[in-house]
Amino acid sequence: MERENSCSYCASKEDIKRRLKKIEGQIKGIQKMVEDEKYCVDILIQIAAVRAALNKVGLILFKDHTRGCVARAMNTDRQEEMIEELVDVILKFIR
């Protein structure tokens, strides 16, 4: 599918970048925990925190995509195509 040139998440871009930077730090922390042979449960808890943080970023992007790209497509002949793309990406996201 051809992508829109406008950024539907531009208003959230700084928040997304901040969240991703924090996630990057969490990942580095987990790497250090493994290197330092920390307790398995503590590592698993940190992994769960990273997953939750990534899911939040994904939800922000879903919201912005739906309100931007999908909403714009509803006024064109691309409605069905955009709905199919949205359903496909939701299915991939929840796996």
PDB file of C-alpha atoms in Angstrom:
ATOM      1  CA  MET A   1       0.000   0.000   0.000  1.00  0.00           C
ATOM      2  CA  GLU A   2       1.214   3.482  -0.786  1.00  0.00           C
ATOM      3  CA  ARG A   3       1.944   5.504   2.354  1.00  0.00           C
ATOM      4  CA  GLU A   4       0.726   9.011   3.046  1.00  0.00           C
ATOM      5  CA  ASN A   5       3.451  11.647   3.093  1.00  0.00           C
ATOM      6  CA  SER A   6       2.006  13.405   6.118  1.00  0.00           C
ATOM      7  CA  CYS A   7       2.967  12.121   9.529  1.00  0.00           C
ATOM      8  CA  SER A   8      -0.170  11.169  11.459  1.00  0.00           C
ATOM      9  CA  TYR A   9       1.878  10.801  14.647  1.00  0.00           C
ATOM     10  CA  CYS A  10       3.752  14.122  14.353  1.00  0.00           C
ATOM     11  CA  ALA A  11       1.930  15.603  17.349  1.00  0.00           C
ATOM     12  CA  SER A  12       3.054  12.594  19.440  1.00  0.00           C
ATOM     13  CA  LYS A  13       6.547  12.346  17.939  1.00  0.00           C
ATOM     14  CA  GLU A  14       8.444  13.842  20.895  1.00  0.00           C
ATOM     15  CA  ASP A  15       6.527  11.675  23.375  1.00  0.00           C
ATOM     16  CA  ILE A  16       7.224   8.578  21.265  1.00  0.00           C
ATOM     17  CA  LYS A  17      10.921   9.431  20.998  1.00  0.00           C
ATOM     18  CA  ARG A  18      11.119   9.986  24.764  1.00  0.00           C
ATOM     19  CA  ARG A  19       9.417   6.676  25.459  1.00  0.00           C
ATOM     20  CA  LEU A  20      11.679   4.806  23.015  1.00  0.00           C
ATOM     21  CA  LYS A  21      14.770   6.347  24.609  1.00  0.00           C
ATOM     22  CA  LYS A  22      13.567   5.136  28.005  1.00  0.00           C
ATOM     23  CA  ILE A  23      12.931   1.658  26.577  1.00  0.00           C
ATOM     24  CA  GLU A  24      16.441   1.678  25.129  1.00  0.00           C
ATOM     25  CA  GLY A  25      17.782   2.388  28.617  1.00  0.00           C
ATOM     26  CA  GLN A  26      15.668  -0.417  30.070  1.00  0.00           C
ATOM     27  CA  ILE A  27      17.059  -2.852  27.475  1.00  0.00           C
ATOM     28  CA  LYS A  28      20.613  -1.835  28.336  1.00  0.00           C
ATOM     29  CA  GLY A  29      19.747  -2.367  31.989  1.00  0.00           C
ATOM     30  CA  ILE A  30      18.493  -5.872  31.240  1.00  0.00           C
ATOM     31  CA  GLN A  31      21.682  -6.638  29.310  1.00  0.00           C
ATOM     32  CA  LYS A  32      23.697  -5.546  32.340  1.00  0.00           C
ATOM     33  CA  MET A  33      21.534  -7.647  34.631  1.00  0.00           C
ATOM     34  CA  VAL A  34      22.252 -10.715  32.497  1.00  0.00           C
ATOM     35  CA  GLU A  35      25.947  -9.894  32.377  1.00  0.00           C
ATOM     36  CA  ASP A  36      25.979  -9.479  36.169  1.00  0.00           C
ATOM     37  CA  GLU A  37      24.053 -12.775  36.537  1.00  0.00           C
ATOM     38  CA  LYS A  38      21.138 -11.208  38.398  1.00  0.00           C
ATOM     39  CA  TYR A  39      18.188 -13.245  39.639  1.00  0.00           C
ATOM     40  CA  CYS A  40      15.996 -14.614  36.827  1.00  0.00           C
ATOM     41  CA  VAL A  41      12.749 -13.280  38.265  1.00  0.00           C
ATOM     42  CA  ASP A  42      14.169  -9.754  38.461  1.00  0.00           C
ATOM     43  CA  ILE A  43      15.174  -9.951  34.796  1.00  0.00           C
ATOM     44  CA  LEU A  44      11.756 -11.282  33.791  1.00  0.00           C
ATOM     45  CA  ILE A  45      10.054  -8.419  35.629  1.00  0.00           C
ATOM     46  CA  GLN A  46      12.172  -5.932  33.679  1.00  0.00           C
ATOM     47  CA  ILE A  47      11.337  -7.700  30.417  1.00  0.00           C
ATOM     48  CA  ALA A  48       7.624  -7.394  31.278  1.00  0.00           C
ATOM     49  CA  ALA A  49       8.122  -3.671  31.912  1.00  0.00           C
ATOM     50  CA  VAL A  50       9.766  -3.240  28.492  1.00  0.00           C
ATOM     51  CA  ARG A  51       6.934  -5.117  26.793  1.00  0.00           C
ATOM     52  CA  ALA A  52       4.367  -2.901  28.501  1.00  0.00           C
ATOM     53  CA  ALA A  53       6.280   0.223  27.468  1.00  0.00           C
ATOM     54  CA  LEU A  54       6.510  -0.957  23.845  1.00  0.00           C
ATOM     55  CA  ASN A  55       2.807  -1.766  23.838  1.00  0.00           C
ATOM     56  CA  LYS A  56       2.056   1.770  25.029  1.00  0.00           C
ATOM     57  CA  VAL A  57       4.121   3.221  22.161  1.00  0.00           C
ATOM     58  CA  GLY A  58       2.235   0.964  19.763  1.00  0.00           C
ATOM     59  CA  LEU A  59      -1.112   2.107  21.131  1.00  0.00           C
ATOM     60  CA  ILE A  60      -0.129   5.755  20.712  1.00  0.00           C
ATOM     61  CA  LEU A  61       0.775   5.022  17.087  1.00  0.00           C
ATOM     62  CA  PHE A  62      -2.489   3.096  16.537  1.00  0.00           C
ATOM     63  CA  LYS A  63      -4.517   5.994  17.884  1.00  0.00           C
ATOM     64  CA  ASP A  64      -2.693   8.553  15.758  1.00  0.00           C
ATOM     65  CA  HIS A  65      -2.839   6.326  12.664  1.00  0.00           C
ATOM     66  CA  THR A  66      -6.566   5.776  13.083  1.00  0.00           C
ATOM     67  CA  ARG A  67      -7.327   9.447  13.676  1.00  0.00           C
ATOM     68  CA  GLY A  68      -5.011  10.542  10.860  1.00  0.00           C
ATOM     69  CA  CYS A  69      -4.403   8.107   8.006  1.00  0.00           C
ATOM     70  CA  VAL A  70      -7.517   5.976   8.430  1.00  0.00           C
ATOM     71  CA  ALA A  71      -9.813   8.964   8.944  1.00  0.00           C
ATOM     72  CA  ARG A  72      -8.436  10.641   5.790  1.00  0.00           C
ATOM     73  CA  ALA A  73      -8.918   7.429   3.813  1.00  0.00           C
ATOM     74  CA  MET A  74     -12.588   7.279   4.809  1.00  0.00           C
ATOM     75  CA  ASN A  75     -13.189  10.241   2.491  1.00  0.00           C
ATOM     76  CA  THR A  76     -11.618   8.500  -0.504  1.00  0.00           C
ATOM     77  CA  ASP A  77     -12.031   5.352  -2.560  1.00  0.00           C
ATOM     78  CA  ARG A  78      -9.375   3.681  -0.370  1.00  0.00           C
ATOM     79  CA  GLN A  79     -11.685   2.968   2.575  1.00  0.00           C
ATOM     80  CA  GLU A  80     -11.712  -0.817   2.251  1.00  0.00           C
ATOM     81  CA  GLU A  81      -7.977  -0.980   1.586  1.00  0.00           C
ATOM     82  CA  MET A  82      -7.201   1.098   4.672  1.00  0.00           C
ATOM     83  CA  ILE A  83      -9.535  -0.937   6.887  1.00  0.00           C
ATOM     84  CA  GLU A  84      -7.879  -4.169   5.713  1.00  0.00           C
ATOM     85  CA  GLU A  85      -4.432  -2.724   6.432  1.00  0.00           C
ATOM     86  CA  LEU A  86      -5.550  -1.629   9.910  1.00  0.00           C
ATOM     87  CA  VAL A  87      -7.013  -5.056  10.701  1.00  0.00           C
ATOM     88  CA  ASP A  88      -3.818  -6.770   9.483  1.00  0.00           C
ATOM     89  CA  VAL A  89      -1.561  -4.592  11.606  1.00  0.00           C
ATOM     90  CA  ILE A  90      -3.770  -5.063  14.686  1.00  0.00           C
ATOM     91  CA  LEU A  91      -3.552  -8.826  14.241  1.00  0.00           C
ATOM     92  CA  LYS A  92       0.255  -8.606  14.027  1.00  0.00           C
ATOM     93  CA  PHE A  93       0.412  -6.284  17.033  1.00  0.00           C
ATOM     94  CA  ILE A  94      -1.577  -8.550  19.353  1.00  0.00           C
ATOM     95  CA  ARG A  95       0.407 -11.703  18.598  1.00  0.00           C
TER      96      ARG A  95
END
